[in-house]
PDB file of C-alpha atoms in Angstrom:
ATOM      1  CA  MET A  12      15.818  10.929  18.044  1.00 92.00           C
ATOM      2  CA  ARG A  13      17.936  12.953  15.656  1.00 96.00           C
ATOM      3  CA  VAL A  14      16.899  16.530  14.937  1.00 97.00           C
ATOM      4  CA  GLN A  15      16.514  15.626  11.267  1.00 97.00           C
ATOM      5  CA  ASP A  16      14.036  12.845  12.069  1.00 98.00           C
ATOM      6  CA  TYR A  17      12.066  15.079  14.430  1.00 98.00           C
ATOM      7  CA  VAL A  18      11.765  17.863  11.846  1.00 98.00           C
ATOM      8  CA  ALA A  19      10.867  15.357   9.107  1.00 98.00           C
ATOM      9  CA  GLU A  20       8.091  13.909  11.295  1.00 98.00           C
ATOM     10  CA  HIS A  21       6.678  17.369  11.940  1.00 98.00           C
ATOM     11  CA  THR A  22       6.998  18.342   8.287  1.00 98.00           C
ATOM     12  CA  ARG A  23       4.725  15.444   7.358  1.00 98.00           C
ATOM     13  CA  ALA A  24       2.366  16.236  10.248  1.00 98.00           C
ATOM     14  CA  ILE A  25       1.877  19.906   9.346  1.00 98.00           C
ATOM     15  CA  ALA A  26       1.130  18.880   5.756  1.00 98.00           C
ATOM     16  CA  GLU A  27      -1.557  16.528   7.088  1.00 98.00           C
ATOM     17  CA  SER A  28      -2.937  19.367   9.223  1.00 97.00           C
ATOM     18  CA  LEU A  29      -2.998  21.753   6.274  1.00 98.00           C
ATOM     19  CA  ALA A  30      -4.744  19.070   4.207  1.00 98.00           C
ATOM     20  CA  HIS A  31      -7.365  18.761   6.964  1.00 97.00           C
ATOM     21  CA  PHE A  32      -8.013  22.510   6.885  1.00 97.00           C
ATOM     22  CA  VAL A  33      -8.410  22.386   3.103  1.00 98.00           C
ATOM     23  CA  ARG A  34     -10.829  19.447   3.375  1.00 97.00           C
ATOM     24  CA  THR A  35     -12.926  21.400   5.896  1.00 97.00           C
ATOM     25  CA  THR A  36     -13.145  24.432   3.604  1.00 97.00           C
ATOM     26  CA  ALA A  37     -16.472  24.845   1.824  1.00 97.00           C
ATOM     27  CA  PRO A  38     -16.044  23.374  -1.682  1.00 97.00           C
ATOM     28  CA  ASP A  39     -17.313  26.554  -3.335  1.00 97.00           C
ATOM     29  CA  LYS A  40     -14.613  28.557  -1.499  1.00 97.00           C
ATOM     30  CA  LEU A  41     -11.558  26.532  -2.569  1.00 98.00           C
ATOM     31  CA  ASN A  42     -10.952  28.783  -5.583  1.00 97.00           C
ATOM     32  CA  TRP A  43     -12.392  31.927  -3.988  1.00 96.00           C
ATOM     33  CA  ARG A  44     -10.084  34.905  -4.133  1.00 95.00           C
ATOM     34  CA  VAL A  45     -11.163  37.400  -1.510  1.00 89.00           C
ATOM     35  CA  PRO A  46     -11.489  40.901  -2.995  1.00 90.00           C
ATOM     36  CA  VAL A  47      -9.210  43.360  -1.221  1.00 89.00           C
ATOM     37  CA  SER A  48      -9.485  46.622  -3.178  1.00 90.00           C
ATOM     38  CA  ASP A  49      -9.436  47.995  -6.714  1.00 90.00           C
ATOM     39  CA  GLY A  50      -9.539  44.555  -8.343  1.00 87.00           C
ATOM     40  CA  VAL A  51      -6.823  43.157  -6.076  1.00 94.00           C
ATOM     41  CA  THR A  52      -7.601  39.792  -4.496  1.00 92.00           C
ATOM     42  CA  THR A  53      -5.985  37.343  -2.125  1.00 90.00           C
ATOM     43  CA  ARG A  54      -4.803  33.979  -3.327  1.00 95.00           C
ATOM     44  CA  SER A  55      -7.278  31.117  -3.129  1.00 97.00           C
ATOM     45  CA  VAL A  56      -7.003  28.108  -0.828  1.00 98.00           C
ATOM     46  CA  LEU A  57      -5.851  25.974  -3.759  1.00 98.00           C
ATOM     47  CA  ASP A  58      -3.304  28.658  -4.730  1.00 98.00           C
ATOM     48  CA  LEU A  59      -1.892  28.440  -1.195  1.00 98.00           C
ATOM     49  CA  VAL A  60      -1.586  24.657  -1.455  1.00 98.00           C
ATOM     50  CA  ALA A  61       0.107  25.011  -4.851  1.00 98.00           C
ATOM     51  CA  GLU A  62       2.694  27.352  -3.357  1.00 97.00           C
ATOM     52  CA  CYS A  63       3.423  24.850  -0.581  1.00 98.00           C
ATOM     53  CA  VAL A  64       3.900  22.080  -3.153  1.00 98.00           C
ATOM     54  CA  ALA A  65       6.396  24.176  -5.106  1.00 97.00           C
ATOM     55  CA  VAL A  66       8.249  25.324  -1.985  1.00 96.00           C
ATOM     56  CA  ASN A  67       8.470  21.792  -0.574  1.00 97.00           C
ATOM     57  CA  TYR A  68       9.937  20.365  -3.780  1.00 97.00           C
ATOM     58  CA  SER A  69      12.297  23.337  -4.178  1.00 95.00           C
ATOM     59  CA  PHE A  70      13.592  23.052  -0.621  1.00 95.00           C
ATOM     60  CA  ALA A  71      13.974  19.274  -0.997  1.00 96.00           C
ATOM     61  CA  SER A  72      16.117  19.806  -4.084  1.00 94.00           C
ATOM     62  CA  TYR A  73      18.275  22.395  -2.299  1.00 92.00           C
ATOM     63  CA  LEU A  74      18.892  19.996   0.580  1.00 93.00           C
ATOM     64  CA  ARG A  75      19.942  17.299  -1.898  1.00 92.00           C
ATOM     65  CA  GLY A  76      22.371  19.747  -3.514  1.00 89.00           C
ATOM     66  CA  GLU A  77      20.299  20.018  -6.693  1.00 88.00           C
ATOM     67  CA  PRO A  78      19.101  23.615  -6.483  1.00 78.00           C
ATOM     68  CA  HIS A  79      16.150  24.484  -8.626  1.00 82.00           C
ATOM     69  CA  ASP A  80      12.919  26.330  -8.117  1.00 80.00           C
ATOM     70  CA  MET A  81       9.560  25.025  -9.234  1.00 86.00           C
ATOM     71  CA  GLU A  82       6.633  27.034 -10.485  1.00 91.00           C
ATOM     72  CA  PRO A  83       3.512  26.372  -8.426  1.00 94.00           C
ATOM     73  CA  PRO A  84       1.145  23.954 -10.147  1.00 95.00           C
ATOM     74  CA  VAL A  85      -2.430  24.980 -10.900  1.00 96.00           C
ATOM     75  CA  PHE A  86      -5.178  23.065  -9.129  1.00 97.00           C
ATOM     76  CA  GLN A  87      -8.911  23.253  -9.746  1.00 96.00           C
ATOM     77  CA  GLU A  88      -9.959  20.560  -7.251  1.00 96.00           C
ATOM     78  CA  ALA A  89      -8.968  19.675  -3.711  1.00 97.00           C
ATOM     79  CA  GLU A  90      -7.995  16.014  -3.951  1.00 97.00           C
ATOM     80  CA  PRO A  91      -5.275  16.343  -6.622  1.00 98.00           C
ATOM     81  CA  ALA A  92      -3.917  19.347  -4.716  1.00 98.00           C
ATOM     82  CA  LEU A  93      -3.860  17.451  -1.429  1.00 98.00           C
ATOM     83  CA  ARG A  94      -2.184  14.397  -2.975  1.00 98.00           C
ATOM     84  CA  ALA A  95       0.498  16.701  -4.373  1.00 98.00           C
ATOM     85  CA  LEU A  96       0.848  18.469  -1.017  1.00 98.00           C
ATOM     86  CA  LEU A  97       1.355  15.256   0.947  1.00 98.00           C
ATOM     87  CA  GLU A  98       3.747  13.846  -1.668  1.00 98.00           C
ATOM     88  CA  SER A  99       5.803  17.049  -1.678  1.00 98.00           C
ATOM     89  CA  ALA A 100       5.957  17.106   2.129  1.00 98.00           C
ATOM     90  CA  ASP A 101       7.117  13.490   2.102  1.00 98.00           C
ATOM     91  CA  ALA A 102       9.814  14.320  -0.470  1.00 98.00           C
ATOM     92  CA  LEU A 103      10.986  17.204   1.704  1.00 98.00           C
ATOM     93  CA  ALA A 104      10.907  15.035   4.836  1.00 98.00           C
ATOM     94  CA  LYS A 105      13.003  12.349   3.111  1.00 98.00           C
ATOM     95  CA  SER A 106      15.551  14.984   2.092  1.00 97.00           C
ATOM     96  CA  ILE A 107      15.696  16.209   5.682  1.00 98.00           C
ATOM     97  CA  GLU A 108      16.094  12.663   7.025  1.00 98.00           C
ATOM     98  CA  SER A 109      19.003  12.043   4.665  1.00 97.00           C
ATOM     99  CA  LEU A 110      21.054  14.904   6.117  1.00 97.00           C
ATOM    100  CA  SER A 111      24.032  14.311   8.344  1.00 97.00           C
ATOM    101  CA  ASP A 112      24.654  16.301  11.499  1.00 97.00           C
ATOM    102  CA  ALA A 113      27.351  18.197   9.611  1.00 96.00           C
ATOM    103  CA  ASP A 114      24.734  19.253   7.024  1.00 96.00           C
ATOM    104  CA  LEU A 115      22.878  21.058   9.797  1.00 96.00           C
ATOM    105  CA  GLU A 116      25.888  23.322  10.269  1.00 95.00           C
ATOM    106  CA  ARG A 117      26.553  24.103   6.609  1.00 94.00           C
ATOM    107  CA  GLU A 118      24.978  27.123   4.968  1.00 92.00           C
ATOM    108  CA  TYR A 119      22.500  27.028   2.127  1.00 89.00           C
ATOM    109  CA  GLU A 120      22.449  29.894  -0.351  1.00 83.00           C
ATOM    110  CA  ARG A 121      18.902  31.030  -0.989  1.00 78.00           C
ATOM    111  CA  ARG A 122      17.947  34.262  -2.783  1.00 76.00           C
ATOM    112  CA  ASN A 123      20.447  36.668  -1.246  1.00 81.00           C
ATOM    113  CA  ALA A 124      20.475  34.854   2.077  1.00 88.00           C
ATOM    114  CA  ARG A 125      22.778  32.287   3.583  1.00 92.00           C
ATOM    115  CA  ILE A 126      20.785  30.039   5.883  1.00 92.00           C
ATOM    116  CA  PRO A 127      22.320  27.472   8.237  1.00 94.00           C
ATOM    117  CA  GLY A 128      21.006  23.951   7.733  1.00 95.00           C
ATOM    118  CA  HIS A 129      19.498  23.717  11.206  1.00 96.00           C
ATOM    119  CA  ARG A 130      17.245  26.642  10.268  1.00 96.00           C
ATOM    120  CA  PHE A 131      16.758  25.749   6.620  1.00 95.00           C
ATOM    121  CA  ILE A 132      15.217  22.365   7.503  1.00 97.00           C
ATOM    122  CA  LEU A 133      12.396  24.208   9.306  1.00 97.00           C
ATOM    123  CA  MET A 134      11.457  26.498   6.423  1.00 95.00           C
ATOM    124  CA  GLY A 135       9.057  24.084   4.709  1.00 97.00           C
ATOM    125  CA  TYR A 136       7.312  23.415   8.016  1.00 98.00           C
ATOM    126  CA  ARG A 137       7.025  27.123   8.741  1.00 98.00           C
ATOM    127  CA  ASN A 138       5.705  27.835   5.258  1.00 98.00           C
ATOM    128  CA  MET A 139       2.969  25.195   5.559  1.00 98.00           C
ATOM    129  CA  ALA A 140       2.018  26.358   9.079  1.00 98.00           C
ATOM    130  CA  TYR A 141       1.726  29.932   7.801  1.00 98.00           C
ATOM    131  CA  HIS A 142      -0.480  28.816   4.914  1.00 98.00           C
ATOM    132  CA  ALA A 143      -2.638  26.717   7.259  1.00 97.00           C
ATOM    133  CA  GLY A 144      -3.369  29.947   9.128  1.00 95.00           C
ATOM    134  CA  GLN A 145      -4.274  31.666   5.876  1.00 96.00           C
ATOM    135  CA  VAL A 146      -6.736  28.869   5.053  1.00 96.00           C
ATOM    136  CA  ASN A 147      -8.253  29.310   8.525  1.00 94.00           C
ATOM    137  CA  PHE A 148      -8.594  33.037   7.896  1.00 93.00           C
ATOM    138  CA  ILE A 149     -10.333  32.456   4.556  1.00 95.00           C
ATOM    139  CA  GLN A 150     -12.754  30.167   6.388  1.00 96.00           C
ATOM    140  CA  THR A 151     -13.403  32.981   8.879  1.00 94.00           C
ATOM    141  CA  LEU A 152     -14.002  35.479   6.072  1.00 92.00           C
ATOM    142  CA  TYR A 153     -16.790  33.398   4.538  1.00 94.00           C
ATOM    143  CA  GLY A 154     -18.431  32.931   7.940  1.00 95.00           C
ATOM    144  CA  ASP A 155     -17.175  29.569   9.173  1.00 95.00           C
ATOM    145  CA  THR A 156     -17.072  29.988  12.947  1.00 90.00           C
ATOM    146  CA  GLU A 157     -15.764  26.500  13.804  1.00 88.00           C
ATOM    147  CA  PHE A 158     -12.097  25.760  14.356  1.00 87.00           C
ATOM    148  CA  HIS A 159     -11.594  22.454  12.565  1.00 91.00           C
ATOM    149  CA  VAL A 160      -9.080  20.701  14.828  1.00 90.00           C
ATOM    150  CA  PRO A 161      -6.943  18.293  12.794  1.00 92.00           C
ATOM    151  CA  PRO A 162      -7.070  14.684  14.016  1.00 92.00           C
ATOM    152  CA  ASN A 163      -3.288  14.644  14.464  1.00 91.00           C
ATOM    153  CA  TRP A 164      -3.549  17.503  16.990  1.00 89.00           C
ATOM    154  CA  ARG A 165      -5.541  15.365  19.418  1.00 85.00           C
TER     155      ARG A 165
END
């Protein structure tokens, strides 16, 4: 299996895992912004998904040589957010799959950083894994004591 295909497979899988964590979040907590201090709050679960959607599409465009950034969409409900998440992860995975081995050695310019392709192709995965952990933490903050194991982890 090529590295590109392996990373693409795991990019889709972590999106499915993140979607599972969102689906297991209490519906009344999807838009909850945890108060931190002096009117400052965290982002909500749906805000986190929106960021992943924007990052996935942005990274996909960079890999295709069409650099542009996308503003995160605004979601009020889980299902449209999760459809967008899975579609964006698939778009990113397809961009990764289309890369040649030589593309893994080239550098991608990204906000004052030059990132080699073999690292850049993991950034979407890492971003979604990080946000999955944030969703888990929000669940912990509202008292959910169960770890909701995604079906694709079994």
